[in-house]
Amino acid sequence: MLIVERVERLRAQVREWKSEGLRIGFVPTMGNLHDGHLSLMELARQHCDKVVASIFVNPLQFGPNEDFDAYPRTFEADQQKLQMAGVDAVFYPSVEEMYPQGQDQTLVKVPAKLTELLEGASRPGHFDGVTTVVSKLFNMVQPDVAVFGQKDYQQFCVIEQMVRDMAMPIELIRGPIARDEDGLALSSRNQYLSSEQRQIAPKLYVTLLDVVTALKSGNRDFQALEKAAIQNLSAVGFDSVDYVKIVHPQTLLESAPQENEFAVLAVAKLGHTRLLDNILVS
């Protein structure tokens, strides 16, 4: 497995592979990897001849109240996991390599109707940082396929619109949410849960399943379903709930009663740990 820190070296390797007619897959990450990330590597391997993973903690997507310096850097452990997963190359750039002009640089922005609701409502500018870094990484890696996880569903939708609007020649694949045996969505944040909080955390998924059951039975009182879900999460021990929303899976706006496809999205907190989950309903 190659470990590449410079863009020039990365591009040279990708050019060599493409000259051999090989198909390139790409999985961008911020490191601190778990089995959910590794499932995306496996998915990329199923669609491509060579897989490139990136590890880069992106300062542009951290807000003023979010501690960029405290984000866990676990490169040695990540490297071993990627090796075992059969990844062919790891792009591990410095901040200076990614942003040689500093943070005063061109930003890639997707329309606000998709980026200023849900996660964007509480994290202004977050998605501008995401689309900017992903756009740069796409230009650096030049993959045929890029794989992202469903857990950050809004992020996937934002990147999907960027790729479509900018006519990027990249096929996007959305990997399913990897879950623990009790249903908890795998996340780097789970390591911060106390043993008591870890017992409560899977009830986020259970609550979403209850919403899905109601939708499939024909219940279209979205506000009542959302309110009941929030109340249930509070009752089972969550400290606060940022939102539970039933939305259209493409626009992320409130669904119409006649719709038959939904995305049920939720964010709830246990202590300072913010847990995201979602289920797509068809």
Coordinates of N, CA and C in Angstrom, one line a residue, residues 119-251:
E119 N -28.4 19.9 9.4 CA -27.1 20.1 9.9 C -26.5 21.5 9.7
G120 N -26.8 22.1 8.5 CA -26.4 23.4 8.2 C -26.9 24.5 9.0
A121 N -28.1 24.2 9.6 CA -28.7 25.3 10.4 C -27.9 25.5 11.7
S122 N -27.3 24.5 12.2 CA -26.6 24.7 13.5 C -25.1 24.8 13.2
R123 N -24.6 24.6 12.0 CA -23.2 24.6 11.6 C -23.0 25.5 10.4
P124 N -23.2 26.8 10.5 CA -23.1 27.7 9.3 C -21.7 27.6 8.7
G125 N -21.7 27.4 7.4 CA -20.4 27.3 6.6 C -19.9 25.9 6.6
H126 N -20.4 25.0 7.3 CA -19.9 23.6 7.4 C -19.8 23.0 6.0
F127 N -20.9 23.1 5.3 CA -21.0 22.4 4.0 C -20.1 23.1 2.9
D128 N -19.9 24.4 3.1 CA -19.0 25.0 2.2 C -17.6 24.4 2.3
G129 N -17.2 24.1 3.6 CA -15.9 23.5 3.8 C -15.9 22.1 3.3
V130 N -17.0 21.4 3.4 CA -17.1 20.0 2.9 C -16.9 20.0 1.3
T131 N -17.8 20.8 0.7 CA -17.7 20.8 -0.8 C -16.4 21.3 -1.3
T132 N -15.8 22.3 -0.7 CA -14.5 22.8 -1.1 C -13.5 21.7 -1.1
V133 N -13.4 21.0 0.1 CA -12.3 20.0 0.2 C -12.6 18.8 -0.7
V134 N -13.8 18.4 -0.8 CA -14.2 17.2 -1.7 C -13.9 17.6 -3.1
S135 N -14.2 18.8 -3.5 CA -13.9 19.2 -4.9 C -12.4 19.2 -5.2
K136 N -11.6 19.7 -4.2 CA -10.2 19.6 -4.4 C -9.6 18.2 -4.4
L137 N -10.2 17.4 -3.5 CA -9.7 16.0 -3.5 C -10.1 15.3 -4.8
F138 N -11.3 15.5 -5.4 CA -11.7 15.0 -6.7 C -10.7 15.4 -7.8
N139 N -10.3 16.7 -7.7 CA -9.4 17.2 -8.7 C -8.0 16.5 -8.6
M140 N -7.6 16.3 -7.3 CA -6.3 15.7 -7.1 C -6.2 14.2 -7.4
V141 N -7.3 13.4 -7.0 CA -7.3 12.0 -7.2 C -7.8 11.6 -8.6
Q142 N -8.7 12.4 -9.1 CA -9.4 12.2 -10.4 C -9.9 10.7 -10.5
P143 N -10.8 10.4 -9.6 CA -11.3 9.0 -9.5 C -12.4 8.8 -10.6
D144 N -12.7 7.6 -10.9 CA -13.9 7.2 -11.7 C -15.1 7.1 -10.8
V145 N -14.9 6.6 -9.6 CA -15.9 6.4 -8.6 C -15.5 6.9 -7.3
A146 N -16.5 7.5 -6.6 CA -16.3 8.0 -5.2 C -17.4 7.4 -4.3
V147 N -17.0 6.9 -3.1 CA -17.9 6.2 -2.2 C -18.0 7.0 -0.9
F148 N -19.3 7.3 -0.6 CA -19.6 8.0 0.7 C -20.6 7.2 1.5
G149 N -20.7 7.4 2.8 CA -21.6 6.6 3.6 C -23.0 7.3 3.7
Q150 N -24.0 6.5 3.9 CA -25.3 7.0 4.1 C -25.5 7.7 5.4
K151 N -24.7 7.4 6.4 CA -25.0 8.0 7.7 C -25.0 9.5 7.7
D152 N -24.1 10.1 7.0 CA -24.1 11.6 6.7 C -24.9 11.8 5.5
Y153 N -26.2 11.6 5.6 CA -27.0 11.6 4.4 C -27.1 13.0 3.7
Q154 N -27.2 14.0 4.5 CA -27.3 15.4 3.9 C -26.0 15.7 3.2
Q155 N -24.9 15.3 3.8 CA -23.6 15.5 3.1 C -23.6 14.8 1.8
F156 N -24.1 13.6 1.7 CA -24.1 12.9 0.4 C -25.0 13.7 -0.6
C157 N -26.1 14.2 -0.2 CA -27.0 14.9 -1.1 C -26.3 16.2 -1.6
V158 N -25.6 16.9 -0.7 CA -24.9 18.1 -1.1 C -23.8 17.8 -2.1
I159 N -23.0 16.7 -1.9 CA -21.9 16.3 -2.8 C -22.5 15.9 -4.1
E160 N -23.6 15.2 -4.1 CA -24.3 14.7 -5.3 C -24.7 15.9 -6.1
Q161 N -25.3 17.0 -5.5 CA -25.7 18.1 -6.3 C -24.4 18.8 -6.9
M162 N -23.3 18.9 -6.1 CA -22.1 19.5 -6.6 C -21.6 18.8 -7.8
V163 N -21.6 17.5 -7.7 CA -21.1 16.7 -8.9 C -22.0 16.9 -10.1
R164 N -23.3 16.9 -9.9 CA -24.2 17.1 -11.0 C -24.1 18.5 -11.6
D165 N -24.1 19.5 -10.7 CA -24.1 20.9 -11.2 C -22.8 21.2 -11.9
M166 N -21.6 20.7 -11.4 CA -20.3 21.0 -12.0 C -19.9 20.0 -13.1
A167 N -20.8 19.1 -13.4 CA -20.6 18.1 -14.5 C -19.3 17.4 -14.3
M168 N -19.1 17.0 -13.0 CA -17.9 16.2 -12.7 C -18.0 14.8 -13.2
P169 N -17.0 14.2 -13.9 CA -17.2 12.9 -14.5 C -16.9 11.8 -13.5
I170 N -17.7 11.8 -12.4 CA -17.5 10.9 -11.3 C -18.8 10.2 -10.9
E171 N -18.7 8.9 -10.8 CA -19.9 8.1 -10.3 C -19.9 8.1 -8.8
L172 N -21.0 8.5 -8.2 CA -21.1 8.5 -6.7 C -21.8 7.2 -6.3
I173 N -21.3 6.6 -5.3 CA -22.0 5.4 -4.7 C -22.2 5.7 -3.2
R174 N -23.4 5.4 -2.8 CA -23.8 5.6 -1.4 C -23.8 4.3 -0.7
G175 N -22.8 4.2 0.3 CA -22.7 2.9 1.1 C -23.8 2.9 2.2
P176 N -24.4 1.7 2.5 CA -25.4 1.7 3.6 C -24.7 1.9 4.9
I177 N -25.5 2.3 5.9 CA -25.1 2.5 7.2 C -24.6 1.2 7.9
A178 N -23.4 1.2 8.4 CA -22.9 0.0 9.1 C -23.3 0.1 10.6
R179 N -23.9 -0.9 11.1 CA -24.4 -0.9 12.5 C -23.8 -2.0 13.4
D180 N -23.8 -1.6 14.7 CA -23.4 -2.6 15.6 C -24.6 -3.7 15.8
E181 N -24.4 -4.7 16.5 CA -25.4 -5.8 16.6 C -26.7 -5.2 17.2
D182 N -26.6 -4.2 18.1 CA -27.8 -3.7 18.7 C -28.4 -2.5 17.9
G183 N -27.9 -2.3 16.7 CA -28.5 -1.3 15.8 C -27.8 0.0 15.8
L184 N -27.0 0.3 16.7 CA -26.3 1.6 16.8 C -25.5 1.8 15.5
A185 N -25.7 3.0 14.8 CA -24.8 3.3 13.7 C -23.4 3.5 14.1
L186 N -22.5 2.8 13.4 CA -21.1 3.0 13.7 C -20.6 4.4 13.5
S187 N -19.8 4.9 14.4 CA -19.4 6.3 14.3 C -18.1 6.5 15.2
S188 N -17.2 7.3 14.8 CA -16.1 7.6 15.6 C -16.5 8.3 16.9
R189 N -17.7 8.9 16.9 CA -18.1 9.5 18.2 C -18.6 8.5 19.2
N190 N -18.8 7.3 18.8 CA -19.3 6.3 19.8 C -18.3 6.0 20.9
Q191 N -17.0 6.3 20.6 CA -16.0 6.0 21.6 C -16.1 7.0 22.8
Y192 N -16.8 8.1 22.7 CA -16.9 9.0 23.8 C -18.1 8.7 24.7
L193 N -18.9 7.7 24.4 CA -20.0 7.3 25.2 C -19.6 6.6 26.4
S194 N -20.2 6.9 27.6 CA -20.0 6.1 28.8 C -20.7 4.8 28.6
S195 N -20.5 3.9 29.5 CA -21.2 2.6 29.4 C -22.7 2.7 29.5
E196 N -23.1 3.7 30.4 CA -24.6 3.9 30.5 C -25.1 4.6 29.3
Q197 N -24.4 5.5 28.7 CA -24.9 6.2 27.5 C -24.9 5.2 26.3
R198 N -23.9 4.2 26.3 CA -23.9 3.3 25.2 C -25.1 2.4 25.2
Q199 N -25.7 2.2 26.4 CA -26.9 1.4 26.5 C -28.1 2.1 26.0
I200 N -28.1 3.4 26.1 CA -29.2 4.3 25.6 C -29.1 4.5 24.1
A201 N -27.9 4.6 23.6 CA -27.7 5.1 22.2 C -28.5 4.3 21.1
P202 N -28.6 2.9 21.2 CA -29.3 2.2 20.2 C -30.8 2.6 20.0
K203 N -31.3 3.2 21.1 CA -32.7 3.6 21.0 C -33.0 4.7 20.0
L204 N -32.0 5.3 19.5 CA -32.2 6.3 18.4 C -32.7 5.5 17.2
Y205 N -32.0 4.4 16.9 CA -32.4 3.6 15.7 C -33.8 3.0 15.9
V206 N -34.1 2.5 17.1 CA -35.4 1.9 17.4 C -36.5 3.0 17.2
T207 N -36.2 4.2 17.7 CA -37.2 5.3 17.5 C -37.5 5.6 16.0
L208 N -36.4 5.6 15.2 CA -36.6 5.8 13.8 C -37.4 4.7 13.1
L209 N -37.1 3.4 13.6 CA -37.9 2.3 13.1 C -39.4 2.4 13.3
D210 N -39.7 3.0 14.5 CA -41.1 3.2 14.9 C -41.7 4.2 13.9
V211 N -41.0 5.3 13.6 CA -41.5 6.3 12.6 C -41.7 5.6 11.2
V212 N -40.7 4.8 10.8 CA -40.9 4.1 9.5 C -42.1 3.2 9.5
T213 N -42.3 2.5 10.6 CA -43.5 1.6 10.7 C -44.8 2.4 10.5
A214 N -44.8 3.5 11.1 CA -46.0 4.4 11.0 C -46.2 4.9 9.6
L215 N -45.1 5.3 8.9 CA -45.2 5.8 7.6 C -45.7 4.7 6.6
K216 N -45.1 3.5 6.8 CA -45.5 2.4 5.9 C -47.0 1.9 6.2
S217 N -47.5 2.2 7.4 CA -48.9 1.9 7.6 C -49.9 3.0 7.0
G218 N -49.3 4.0 6.5 CA -50.1 5.1 5.9 C -50.2 6.4 6.7
N219 N -49.6 6.4 7.8 CA -49.7 7.6 8.7 C -48.9 8.8 8.0
R220 N -49.6 9.9 7.7 CA -48.9 11.0 7.0 C -49.0 12.3 7.9
D221 N -49.2 12.1 9.2 CA -49.2 13.3 10.1 C -47.7 13.5 10.5
F222 N -46.9 14.1 9.6 CA -45.5 14.1 9.8 C -45.1 14.9 11.1
Q223 N -45.8 16.0 11.4 CA -45.5 16.7 12.6 C -45.7 16.0 13.9
A224 N -46.8 15.2 13.9 CA -47.1 14.4 15.1 C -46.1 13.3 15.2
L225 N -45.7 12.7 14.1 CA -44.8 11.6 14.2 C -43.4 12.1 14.7
E226 N -43.0 13.3 14.2 CA -41.7 13.9 14.6 C -41.8 14.2 16.1
K227 N -42.9 14.9 16.5 CA -43.0 15.3 17.9 C -43.0 14.0 18.8
A228 N -43.7 13.0 18.5 CA -43.7 11.8 19.3 C -42.3 11.1 19.4
A229 N -41.6 11.2 18.3 CA -40.2 10.6 18.3 C -39.3 11.4 19.2
I230 N -39.4 12.7 19.2 CA -38.6 13.5 20.0 C -38.9 13.3 21.5
Q231 N -40.2 13.2 21.8 CA -40.6 12.9 23.2 C -40.1 11.5 23.6
N232 N -40.2 10.6 22.7 CA -39.7 9.2 23.1 C -38.2 9.2 23.4
L233 N -37.4 9.9 22.6 CA -36.0 10.0 22.8 C -35.7 10.6 24.1
S234 N -36.4 11.6 24.5 CA -36.2 12.3 25.8 C -36.5 11.3 26.9
A235 N -37.6 10.6 26.7 CA -38.1 9.6 27.7 C -37.1 8.5 28.0
V236 N -36.4 8.1 26.9 CA -35.5 6.9 27.1 C -34.1 7.3 27.5
G237 N -33.9 8.6 27.7 CA -32.6 9.0 28.3 C -31.7 9.9 27.5
F238 N -32.1 10.3 26.3 CA -31.3 11.3 25.6 C -31.4 12.6 26.3
D239 N -30.2 13.3 26.3 CA -30.2 14.6 27.0 C -30.8 15.7 26.2
S240 N -30.8 15.7 24.9 CA -31.4 16.6 24.0 C -31.6 16.1 22.6
V241 N -32.5 16.6 21.9 CA -32.7 16.2 20.5 C -32.6 17.4 19.6
D242 N -31.7 17.4 18.7 CA -31.5 18.5 17.7 C -32.7 18.5 16.7
Y243 N -33.0 17.3 16.2 CA -34.2 17.3 15.3 C -34.5 15.8 15.0
V244 N -35.8 15.6 14.7 CA -36.2 14.4 14.0 C -37.1 14.9 12.8
K245 N -36.7 14.6 11.6 CA -37.4 15.2 10.4 C -37.7 14.1 9.4
I246 N -38.9 14.2 8.9 CA -39.3 13.3 7.8 C -39.3 14.2 6.5
V247 N -38.4 13.9 5.6 CA -38.2 14.8 4.4 C -38.2 14.0 3.1
H248 N -38.3 14.8 2.0 CA -38.1 14.2 0.7 C -36.7 13.8 0.5
P249 N -36.4 12.6 0.1 CA -35.0 12.1 0.0 C -34.1 12.9 -0.9
Q250 N -34.6 13.6 -1.9 CA -33.8 14.4 -2.8 C -33.6 15.9 -2.3
T251 N -34.7 16.5 -2.0 CA -34.7 17.9 -1.7 C -34.4 18.2 -0.2

